[in-house]
Amino acid sequence: MAKARKNRVICVANQKGGVAKTTTAAYLGAAFARLNKYVLMVDSDPQSNLTYSMELDEAAQEKAIENNLATIYESGQDADSCTLRVRDNLSLIPASADLVMTELTLDSSPNAISSEPERILRNSLAPLRSRYDYTIIDCPPSQGMLTLNALVAADFLIIPSLASVISLTGLERMIEQLHEIVHGDMALNADLKLLGVLLTRFRRDRNAELEIEAKLRSAPEEFFVFKTVIPDRSQFGLLGELKAQTGRHLTELSMVSYSLLPYLTLAMEIEKILTPTKFPAANKQ
Ligand SMILES: Nc1ncnc2c1ncn2[C@@H]1O[C@H](COP(=O)(O)OP(=O)(O)O)[C@@H](O)[C@H]1O
Ligand SMILES: [Mg+2]
């Protein structure tokens, strides 16, 4: 019998752009894969940056044109047939620019594809998720239906944020949206939990950033901030062209490389946080 997988779905979201959502989804996925976990990445941003970051071969790129997250939303295609194998234990449901239309046309009213438009992603991932330890969903920089679907599909939320005053407002709005999804009238996903706020592009040589970090860490528990902080490092700028520029695919980086190492630390912190005693398995469907 196949080994039981951890079956955890994590959504990486923040309506602000440029806070390292995609970088976090890509590197955290690669880090879990390096720790021998089975990982499914879902690119839910029409910009398709996560898909590009996987530097797919030509055959996979062609398949992604016909079979991607937009075809799941638009024609009810099953998620399995949209899943590309990047490495043995790392797979991807790619995005497509067609998701722009999905975001514009999908609203909360029942349609031909689904009577529950907020649950399309959750329902389509349901038959797949138990095959993976971690499903990681990368969200667009908006609070529209794509992000809502990701939050409804997920068990856990990671909010990447810069340690800047402007970013804190984005963080607050994200926490509000989380609250609405868990406790709102529609209780769209009562099981969704904030896994943590992740400080990214962090510079210890800037007092202002250290002050914001200290302020966040002293906030109430709903603002839990990961102990792991992702430093500001130019290597992250190579995402999407790592193989082309350095000859090494994201999944082939050294365990001690400046970019992979902080995300390996984060992956291990998450494994520790998610011990069964702290988060007993919820009813998964
Ligand atoms: N830790 C980091 N250090 C330096 N640059 C980073 C880091 N993380 C991400 N970046 C850069 O910041 C920009 C935005 O990151 P991205 O992951 O695309 O953000 P988002 O998905 O939130 O819009 C990209 O150019 C990326 O290379
Ligand atoms: Mg992005």
Short mmCIF file of N, CA and C in Angstrom, two decimals, residues 101-262:
data_model
loop_
_atom_site.label_atom_id
_atom_site.label_comp_id
_atom_site.label_asym_id
_atom_site.label_seq_id
_atom_site.Cartn_x
_atom_site.Cartn_y
_atom_site.Cartn_z
N MET A 101 -9.07 36.17 -17.29
CA MET A 101 -10.50 36.11 -17.59
C MET A 101 -11.26 35.41 -16.46
N THR A 102 -10.65 34.36 -15.94
CA THR A 102 -11.30 33.63 -14.83
C THR A 102 -11.57 34.61 -13.69
N GLU A 103 -10.54 35.39 -13.36
CA GLU A 103 -10.67 36.33 -12.25
C GLU A 103 -11.76 37.37 -12.54
N LEU A 104 -11.85 37.79 -13.81
CA LEU A 104 -12.83 38.82 -14.17
C LEU A 104 -14.26 38.29 -14.22
N THR A 105 -14.41 37.05 -14.67
CA THR A 105 -15.78 36.56 -14.92
C THR A 105 -16.36 35.72 -13.78
N LEU A 106 -15.46 35.10 -13.00
CA LEU A 106 -15.97 34.25 -11.92
C LEU A 106 -16.52 35.12 -10.80
N ASP A 107 -17.75 34.91 -10.43
CA ASP A 107 -18.25 35.59 -9.25
C ASP A 107 -18.96 34.57 -8.37
N SER A 108 -19.57 35.06 -7.31
CA SER A 108 -20.09 34.14 -6.31
C SER A 108 -21.37 33.43 -6.72
N SER A 109 -21.95 33.82 -7.90
CA SER A 109 -23.20 33.16 -8.25
C SER A 109 -22.94 31.82 -8.93
N PRO A 110 -23.80 30.84 -8.67
CA PRO A 110 -23.62 29.53 -9.29
C PRO A 110 -23.54 29.65 -10.81
N ASN A 111 -22.70 28.84 -11.43
CA ASN A 111 -22.57 28.90 -12.89
C ASN A 111 -22.57 27.49 -13.47
N ALA A 112 -22.30 27.41 -14.77
CA ALA A 112 -22.39 26.11 -15.45
C ALA A 112 -21.39 25.10 -14.89
N ILE A 113 -20.25 25.59 -14.41
CA ILE A 113 -19.20 24.69 -13.92
C ILE A 113 -19.45 24.27 -12.48
N SER A 114 -19.95 25.21 -11.70
CA SER A 114 -20.08 24.88 -10.28
C SER A 114 -21.22 25.65 -9.62
N SER A 115 -21.89 24.97 -8.70
CA SER A 115 -22.91 25.65 -7.91
C SER A 115 -22.26 26.40 -6.75
N GLU A 116 -20.96 26.13 -6.54
CA GLU A 116 -20.24 26.79 -5.45
C GLU A 116 -18.93 27.37 -6.00
N PRO A 117 -18.98 28.52 -6.64
CA PRO A 117 -17.79 29.06 -7.32
C PRO A 117 -16.60 29.31 -6.40
N GLU A 118 -16.85 29.51 -5.10
CA GLU A 118 -15.71 29.71 -4.17
C GLU A 118 -15.00 28.39 -3.87
N ARG A 119 -15.64 27.29 -4.22
CA ARG A 119 -15.09 25.99 -3.83
C ARG A 119 -14.55 25.19 -5.02
N ILE A 120 -14.42 25.82 -6.18
CA ILE A 120 -13.98 25.07 -7.37
C ILE A 120 -12.60 24.45 -7.13
N LEU A 121 -11.67 25.25 -6.61
CA LEU A 121 -10.32 24.72 -6.41
C LEU A 121 -10.32 23.64 -5.33
N ARG A 122 -11.02 23.90 -4.24
CA ARG A 122 -11.08 22.90 -3.15
C ARG A 122 -11.61 21.57 -3.68
N ASN A 123 -12.73 21.65 -4.42
CA ASN A 123 -13.34 20.42 -4.91
C ASN A 123 -12.43 19.71 -5.91
N SER A 124 -11.73 20.49 -6.75
CA SER A 124 -10.92 19.82 -7.77
C SER A 124 -9.64 19.23 -7.16
N LEU A 125 -9.15 19.81 -6.07
CA LEU A 125 -7.95 19.25 -5.42
C LEU A 125 -8.29 18.05 -4.53
N ALA A 126 -9.55 17.94 -4.16
CA ALA A 126 -9.94 16.91 -3.18
C ALA A 126 -9.45 15.49 -3.53
N PRO A 127 -9.60 15.04 -4.79
CA PRO A 127 -9.16 13.67 -5.08
C PRO A 127 -7.64 13.50 -5.10
N LEU A 128 -6.90 14.62 -5.15
CA LEU A 128 -5.44 14.55 -5.31
C LEU A 128 -4.67 14.71 -4.02
N ARG A 129 -5.21 15.49 -3.11
CA ARG A 129 -4.38 16.04 -2.04
C ARG A 129 -3.77 14.98 -1.13
N SER A 130 -4.43 13.85 -0.98
CA SER A 130 -3.88 12.85 -0.06
C SER A 130 -2.67 12.14 -0.65
N ARG A 131 -2.36 12.41 -1.92
CA ARG A 131 -1.16 11.82 -2.51
C ARG A 131 0.09 12.62 -2.17
N TYR A 132 -0.12 13.80 -1.58
CA TYR A 132 1.01 14.69 -1.31
C TYR A 132 1.14 14.99 0.18
N ASP A 133 2.37 15.29 0.59
CA ASP A 133 2.56 15.78 1.96
C ASP A 133 2.13 17.25 2.02
N TYR A 134 2.56 18.01 1.00
CA TYR A 134 2.25 19.43 0.98
C TYR A 134 1.75 19.87 -0.39
N THR A 135 0.61 20.51 -0.40
CA THR A 135 0.15 21.20 -1.60
C THR A 135 0.31 22.69 -1.29
N ILE A 136 1.03 23.39 -2.16
CA ILE A 136 1.34 24.80 -1.90
C ILE A 136 0.74 25.65 -3.02
N ILE A 137 -0.14 26.56 -2.64
CA ILE A 137 -0.84 27.38 -3.64
C ILE A 137 -0.29 28.81 -3.62
N ASP A 138 0.19 29.26 -4.79
CA ASP A 138 0.69 30.63 -4.91
C ASP A 138 -0.44 31.53 -5.42
N CYS A 139 -0.69 32.62 -4.72
CA CYS A 139 -1.82 33.49 -5.06
C CYS A 139 -1.40 34.76 -5.79
N PRO A 140 -2.35 35.35 -6.53
CA PRO A 140 -2.08 36.63 -7.19
C PRO A 140 -2.13 37.76 -6.16
N PRO A 141 -1.62 38.94 -6.51
CA PRO A 141 -1.66 40.06 -5.57
C PRO A 141 -3.02 40.76 -5.58
N SER A 142 -4.06 40.05 -5.20
CA SER A 142 -5.40 40.64 -5.19
C SER A 142 -6.27 39.83 -4.24
N GLN A 143 -7.44 40.38 -3.93
CA GLN A 143 -8.35 39.65 -3.03
C GLN A 143 -9.55 39.11 -3.80
N GLY A 144 -9.37 38.79 -5.06
CA GLY A 144 -10.48 38.33 -5.89
C GLY A 144 -10.80 36.85 -5.70
N MET A 145 -11.53 36.31 -6.70
CA MET A 145 -12.01 34.94 -6.60
C MET A 145 -10.88 33.89 -6.63
N LEU A 146 -9.76 34.21 -7.28
CA LEU A 146 -8.66 33.22 -7.31
C LEU A 146 -8.06 33.06 -5.91
N THR A 147 -7.84 34.18 -5.25
CA THR A 147 -7.31 34.10 -3.88
C THR A 147 -8.35 33.49 -2.95
N LEU A 148 -9.60 33.87 -3.14
CA LEU A 148 -10.66 33.31 -2.29
C LEU A 148 -10.73 31.79 -2.44
N ASN A 149 -10.69 31.31 -3.68
CA ASN A 149 -10.69 29.86 -3.92
C ASN A 149 -9.50 29.18 -3.23
N ALA A 150 -8.34 29.84 -3.29
CA ALA A 150 -7.14 29.25 -2.66
C ALA A 150 -7.32 29.18 -1.15
N LEU A 151 -7.89 30.24 -0.57
CA LEU A 151 -8.08 30.26 0.88
C LEU A 151 -9.14 29.25 1.32
N VAL A 152 -10.11 29.02 0.47
CA VAL A 152 -11.15 28.02 0.80
C VAL A 152 -10.58 26.60 0.65
N ALA A 153 -9.62 26.44 -0.28
CA ALA A 153 -9.04 25.11 -0.52
C ALA A 153 -8.00 24.72 0.53
N ALA A 154 -7.48 25.71 1.26
CA ALA A 154 -6.31 25.47 2.11
C ALA A 154 -6.66 25.11 3.55
N ASP A 155 -5.69 24.44 4.21
CA ASP A 155 -5.79 24.21 5.66
C ASP A 155 -5.04 25.32 6.40
N PHE A 156 -3.98 25.82 5.74
CA PHE A 156 -3.09 26.77 6.40
C PHE A 156 -2.74 27.91 5.47
N LEU A 157 -2.48 29.07 6.11
CA LEU A 157 -2.13 30.26 5.35
C LEU A 157 -0.76 30.76 5.80
N ILE A 158 0.10 31.04 4.81
CA ILE A 158 1.35 31.75 5.09
C ILE A 158 1.22 33.14 4.46
N ILE A 159 1.49 34.16 5.25
CA ILE A 159 1.45 35.53 4.70
C ILE A 159 2.88 36.07 4.67
N PRO A 160 3.49 36.11 3.47
CA PRO A 160 4.81 36.73 3.39
C PRO A 160 4.63 38.25 3.47
N SER A 161 5.56 38.89 4.14
CA SER A 161 5.46 40.35 4.25
C SER A 161 6.84 40.95 4.39
N LEU A 162 7.00 42.15 3.84
CA LEU A 162 8.23 42.87 4.08
C LEU A 162 8.09 43.55 5.45
N ALA A 163 9.21 43.83 6.06
CA ALA A 163 9.16 44.53 7.35
C ALA A 163 9.16 46.03 7.10
N SER A 164 8.08 46.51 6.47
CA SER A 164 7.95 47.95 6.22
C SER A 164 6.56 48.40 6.66
N VAL A 165 6.44 49.68 6.96
CA VAL A 165 5.16 50.19 7.49
C VAL A 165 4.04 49.96 6.48
N ILE A 166 4.31 50.19 5.21
CA ILE A 166 3.28 50.01 4.18
C ILE A 166 2.84 48.55 4.12
N SER A 167 3.80 47.65 4.25
CA SER A 167 3.44 46.23 4.17
C SER A 167 2.56 45.81 5.34
N LEU A 168 2.69 46.48 6.46
CA LEU A 168 1.88 46.09 7.61
C LEU A 168 0.39 46.29 7.35
N THR A 169 0.04 47.29 6.55
CA THR A 169 -1.38 47.49 6.24
C THR A 169 -1.90 46.31 5.40
N GLY A 170 -1.05 45.84 4.49
CA GLY A 170 -1.43 44.67 3.68
C GLY A 170 -1.64 43.45 4.57
N LEU A 171 -0.80 43.34 5.55
CA LEU A 171 -0.88 42.22 6.49
C LEU A 171 -2.21 42.28 7.26
N GLU A 172 -2.55 43.47 7.72
CA GLU A 172 -3.81 43.61 8.47
C GLU A 172 -5.01 43.22 7.61
N ARG A 173 -5.00 43.65 6.36
CA ARG A 173 -6.13 43.31 5.47
C ARG A 173 -6.22 41.81 5.24
N MET A 174 -5.05 41.18 5.14
CA MET A 174 -5.03 39.73 4.93
C MET A 174 -5.61 39.01 6.15
N ILE A 175 -5.26 39.50 7.33
CA ILE A 175 -5.77 38.88 8.57
C ILE A 175 -7.29 39.07 8.64
N GLU A 176 -7.76 40.26 8.20
CA GLU A 176 -9.21 40.50 8.17
C GLU A 176 -9.91 39.51 7.25
N GLN A 177 -9.29 39.30 6.07
CA GLN A 177 -9.91 38.36 5.12
C GLN A 177 -9.95 36.94 5.69
N LEU A 178 -8.87 36.58 6.37
CA LEU A 178 -8.82 35.26 7.01
C LEU A 178 -9.97 35.13 8.02
N HIS A 179 -10.16 36.18 8.82
CA HIS A 179 -11.19 36.17 9.84
C HIS A 179 -12.57 36.00 9.20
N GLU A 180 -12.77 36.71 8.09
CA GLU A 180 -14.06 36.66 7.38
C GLU A 180 -14.32 35.23 6.85
N ILE A 181 -13.28 34.61 6.34
CA ILE A 181 -13.44 33.26 5.76
C ILE A 181 -13.72 32.23 6.85
N VAL A 182 -13.07 32.41 8.00
CA VAL A 182 -13.25 31.44 9.09
C VAL A 182 -14.55 31.68 9.85
N HIS A 183 -14.81 32.95 10.15
CA HIS A 183 -15.94 33.25 11.06
C HIS A 183 -17.10 33.97 10.39
N GLY A 184 -16.94 34.39 9.13
CA GLY A 184 -17.98 35.19 8.46
C GLY A 184 -19.30 34.44 8.33
N ASP A 185 -20.34 35.16 7.90
CA ASP A 185 -21.68 34.58 7.77
C ASP A 185 -21.66 33.30 6.95
N MET A 186 -20.82 33.32 5.89
CA MET A 186 -20.82 32.15 5.00
C MET A 186 -19.89 31.04 5.50
N ALA A 187 -19.06 31.34 6.51
CA ALA A 187 -18.09 30.37 7.05
C ALA A 187 -17.50 29.52 5.93
N LEU A 188 -16.85 30.19 5.00
CA LEU A 188 -16.39 29.50 3.79
C LEU A 188 -15.38 28.39 4.08
N ASN A 189 -14.57 28.59 5.11
CA ASN A 189 -13.60 27.55 5.47
C ASN A 189 -13.24 27.70 6.95
N ALA A 190 -14.06 27.09 7.77
CA ALA A 190 -13.90 27.24 9.23
C ALA A 190 -12.60 26.62 9.73
N ASP A 191 -11.97 25.75 8.92
CA ASP A 191 -10.75 25.05 9.36
C ASP A 191 -9.46 25.81 9.02
N LEU A 192 -9.57 26.90 8.26
CA LEU A 192 -8.36 27.59 7.82
C LEU A 192 -7.63 28.23 9.01
N LYS A 193 -6.32 27.99 9.08
CA LYS A 193 -5.53 28.55 10.18
C LYS A 193 -4.34 29.33 9.64
N LEU A 194 -4.02 30.41 10.33
CA LEU A 194 -2.80 31.13 9.97
C LEU A 194 -1.61 30.31 10.47
N LEU A 195 -0.79 29.86 9.53
CA LEU A 195 0.39 29.11 9.93
C LEU A 195 1.45 30.09 10.43
N GLY A 196 1.57 31.21 9.73
CA GLY A 196 2.50 32.22 10.20
C GLY A 196 2.68 33.35 9.20
N VAL A 197 3.18 34.46 9.74
CA VAL A 197 3.61 35.58 8.91
C VAL A 197 5.10 35.37 8.67
N LEU A 198 5.52 35.50 7.41
CA LEU A 198 6.92 35.26 7.06
C LEU A 198 7.57 36.57 6.64
N LEU A 199 8.56 36.99 7.39
CA LEU A 199 9.26 38.22 7.01
C LEU A 199 10.25 37.89 5.90
N THR A 200 10.13 38.59 4.79
CA THR A 200 10.95 38.29 3.62
C THR A 200 11.81 39.51 3.25
N ARG A 201 12.81 39.25 2.45
CA ARG A 201 13.73 40.29 1.99
C ARG A 201 14.23 41.12 3.17
N PHE A 202 14.49 40.42 4.26
CA PHE A 202 14.75 41.09 5.52
C PHE A 202 16.20 41.55 5.62
N ARG A 203 16.37 42.77 6.13
CA ARG A 203 17.72 43.33 6.29
C ARG A 203 17.99 43.66 7.76
N ARG A 204 18.85 42.87 8.34
CA ARG A 204 19.19 43.08 9.75
C ARG A 204 19.99 44.35 9.97
N ASP A 205 20.55 44.91 8.89
CA ASP A 205 21.34 46.13 9.06
C ASP A 205 20.45 47.38 9.06
N ARG A 206 19.13 47.17 9.00
CA ARG A 206 18.23 48.33 9.03
C ARG A 206 17.43 48.33 10.33
N ASN A 207 17.64 49.36 11.14
CA ASN A 207 16.95 49.42 12.42
C ASN A 207 15.44 49.41 12.27
N ALA A 208 14.95 50.09 11.24
CA ALA A 208 13.50 50.18 11.06
C ALA A 208 12.90 48.78 10.89
N GLU A 209 13.63 47.90 10.20
CA GLU A 209 13.11 46.53 9.98
C GLU A 209 13.15 45.73 11.28
N LEU A 210 14.22 45.93 12.05
CA LEU A 210 14.32 45.23 13.34
C LEU A 210 13.19 45.67 14.27
N GLU A 211 12.86 46.97 14.21
CA GLU A 211 11.78 47.48 15.07
C GLU A 211 10.44 46.88 14.69
N ILE A 212 10.19 46.79 13.39
CA ILE A 212 8.93 46.21 12.93
C ILE A 212 8.87 44.72 13.30
N GLU A 213 9.98 44.04 13.16
CA GLU A 213 10.01 42.62 13.54
C GLU A 213 9.65 42.48 15.03
N ALA A 214 10.27 43.31 15.88
CA ALA A 214 10.02 43.24 17.33
C ALA A 214 8.54 43.53 17.62
N LYS A 215 7.98 44.53 16.92
CA LYS A 215 6.58 44.90 17.14
C LYS A 215 5.66 43.72 16.77
N LEU A 216 5.94 43.10 15.62
CA LEU A 216 5.10 41.98 15.19
C LEU A 216 5.20 40.78 16.13
N ARG A 217 6.39 40.54 16.62
CA ARG A 217 6.57 39.38 17.49
C ARG A 217 5.91 39.56 18.85
N SER A 218 5.63 40.81 19.22
CA SER A 218 4.99 41.02 20.52
C SER A 218 3.47 41.14 20.36
N ALA A 219 2.97 40.98 19.12
CA ALA A 219 1.53 41.09 18.87
C ALA A 219 0.83 39.79 19.32
N PRO A 220 -0.53 39.81 19.41
CA PRO A 220 -1.25 38.63 19.86
C PRO A 220 -0.99 37.41 18.96
N GLU A 221 -1.39 36.25 19.42
CA GLU A 221 -1.02 35.00 18.76
C GLU A 221 -1.50 34.90 17.31
N GLU A 222 -2.61 35.57 16.98
CA GLU A 222 -3.09 35.45 15.60
C GLU A 222 -2.10 36.05 14.61
N PHE A 223 -1.14 36.80 15.12
CA PHE A 223 -0.10 37.35 14.27
C PHE A 223 1.19 36.53 14.36
N PHE A 224 1.11 35.25 14.65
CA PHE A 224 2.34 34.46 14.82
C PHE A 224 3.31 34.71 13.66
N VAL A 225 4.53 35.04 14.03
CA VAL A 225 5.57 35.31 13.04
C VAL A 225 6.59 34.16 13.11
N PHE A 226 6.87 33.55 11.95
CA PHE A 226 7.84 32.46 11.94
C PHE A 226 9.16 32.92 12.54
N LYS A 227 9.81 32.02 13.29
CA LYS A 227 11.16 32.33 13.79
C LYS A 227 12.09 32.54 12.61
N THR A 228 11.89 31.73 11.57
CA THR A 228 12.72 31.86 10.37
C THR A 228 12.38 33.16 9.66
N VAL A 229 13.41 33.90 9.31
CA VAL A 229 13.24 35.13 8.55
C VAL A 229 14.03 34.95 7.26
N ILE A 230 13.47 35.40 6.14
CA ILE A 230 14.18 35.21 4.87
C ILE A 230 15.00 36.46 4.56
N PRO A 231 16.31 36.34 4.53
CA PRO A 231 17.14 37.53 4.31
C PRO A 231 17.06 38.04 2.88
N ASP A 232 17.41 39.30 2.73
CA ASP A 232 17.45 39.92 1.40
C ASP A 232 18.74 39.46 0.71
N ARG A 233 18.58 38.69 -0.35
CA ARG A 233 19.76 38.17 -1.05
C ARG A 233 19.54 38.21 -2.55
N SER A 234 20.55 38.68 -3.25
CA SER A 234 20.38 38.89 -4.68
C SER A 234 20.13 37.58 -5.44
N GLN A 235 20.56 36.44 -4.88
CA GLN A 235 20.37 35.16 -5.57
C GLN A 235 18.90 34.90 -5.89
N PHE A 236 18.00 35.44 -5.07
CA PHE A 236 16.58 35.17 -5.32
C PHE A 236 16.12 35.76 -6.65
N GLY A 237 16.84 36.76 -7.13
CA GLY A 237 16.49 37.38 -8.40
C GLY A 237 16.65 36.43 -9.58
N LEU A 238 17.34 35.32 -9.37
CA LEU A 238 17.58 34.37 -10.47
C LEU A 238 16.44 33.38 -10.67
N LEU A 239 15.44 33.43 -9.77
CA LEU A 239 14.34 32.47 -9.90
C LEU A 239 13.71 32.58 -11.29
N GLY A 240 13.50 31.46 -11.93
CA GLY A 240 12.94 31.47 -13.28
C GLY A 240 14.01 31.31 -14.34
N GLU A 241 15.26 31.59 -13.96
CA GLU A 241 16.36 31.40 -14.92
C GLU A 241 17.57 30.75 -14.26
N LEU A 242 17.31 30.04 -13.17
CA LEU A 242 18.41 29.38 -12.45
C LEU A 242 19.13 28.37 -13.34
N LYS A 243 18.33 27.50 -13.96
CA LYS A 243 18.91 26.46 -14.80
C LYS A 243 19.63 27.11 -15.99
N ALA A 244 18.95 28.09 -16.58
CA ALA A 244 19.53 28.74 -17.75
C ALA A 244 20.84 29.46 -17.39
N GLN A 245 20.87 30.10 -16.23
CA GLN A 245 22.04 30.92 -15.87
C GLN A 245 23.14 30.15 -15.16
N THR A 246 22.73 29.18 -14.31
CA THR A 246 23.75 28.52 -13.47
C THR A 246 23.89 27.04 -13.79
N GLY A 247 23.01 26.51 -14.63
CA GLY A 247 23.07 25.09 -14.95
C GLY A 247 22.36 24.22 -13.92
N ARG A 248 21.88 24.83 -12.84
CA ARG A 248 21.19 24.05 -11.81
C ARG A 248 19.73 24.45 -11.69
N HIS A 249 18.87 23.44 -11.84
CA HIS A 249 17.44 23.66 -11.63
C HIS A 249 17.19 23.95 -10.15
N LEU A 250 16.10 24.66 -9.87
CA LEU A 250 15.74 24.98 -8.48
C LEU A 250 15.81 23.75 -7.57
N THR A 251 15.42 22.61 -8.11
CA THR A 251 15.40 21.39 -7.29
C THR A 251 16.79 20.77 -7.12
N GLU A 252 17.78 21.37 -7.78
CA GLU A 252 19.13 20.80 -7.71
C GLU A 252 20.10 21.68 -6.92
N LEU A 253 19.57 22.73 -6.30
CA LEU A 253 20.45 23.64 -5.56
C LEU A 253 21.09 22.91 -4.38
N SER A 254 22.28 23.33 -4.01
CA SER A 254 22.94 22.76 -2.83
C SER A 254 22.10 23.07 -1.58
N MET A 255 22.11 22.14 -0.64
CA MET A 255 21.34 22.33 0.59
C MET A 255 21.83 23.57 1.36
N VAL A 256 23.08 23.98 1.13
CA VAL A 256 23.60 25.12 1.88
C VAL A 256 23.69 26.38 1.01
N SER A 257 22.99 26.36 -0.15
CA SER A 257 23.06 27.56 -0.98
C SER A 257 22.34 28.70 -0.26
N TYR A 258 22.78 29.92 -0.50
CA TYR A 258 22.24 31.08 0.21
C TYR A 258 20.75 31.24 0.06
N SER A 259 20.21 30.77 -1.06
CA SER A 259 18.77 30.96 -1.25
C SER A 259 17.97 29.78 -0.70
N LEU A 260 18.44 28.54 -0.92
CA LEU A 260 17.63 27.40 -0.46
C LEU A 260 17.67 27.24 1.06
N LEU A 261 18.82 27.53 1.66
CA LEU A 261 18.99 27.26 3.10
C LEU A 261 17.91 27.91 3.99
N PRO A 262 17.62 29.22 3.82
CA PRO A 262 16.59 29.79 4.70
C PRO A 262 15.23 29.11 4.53
#
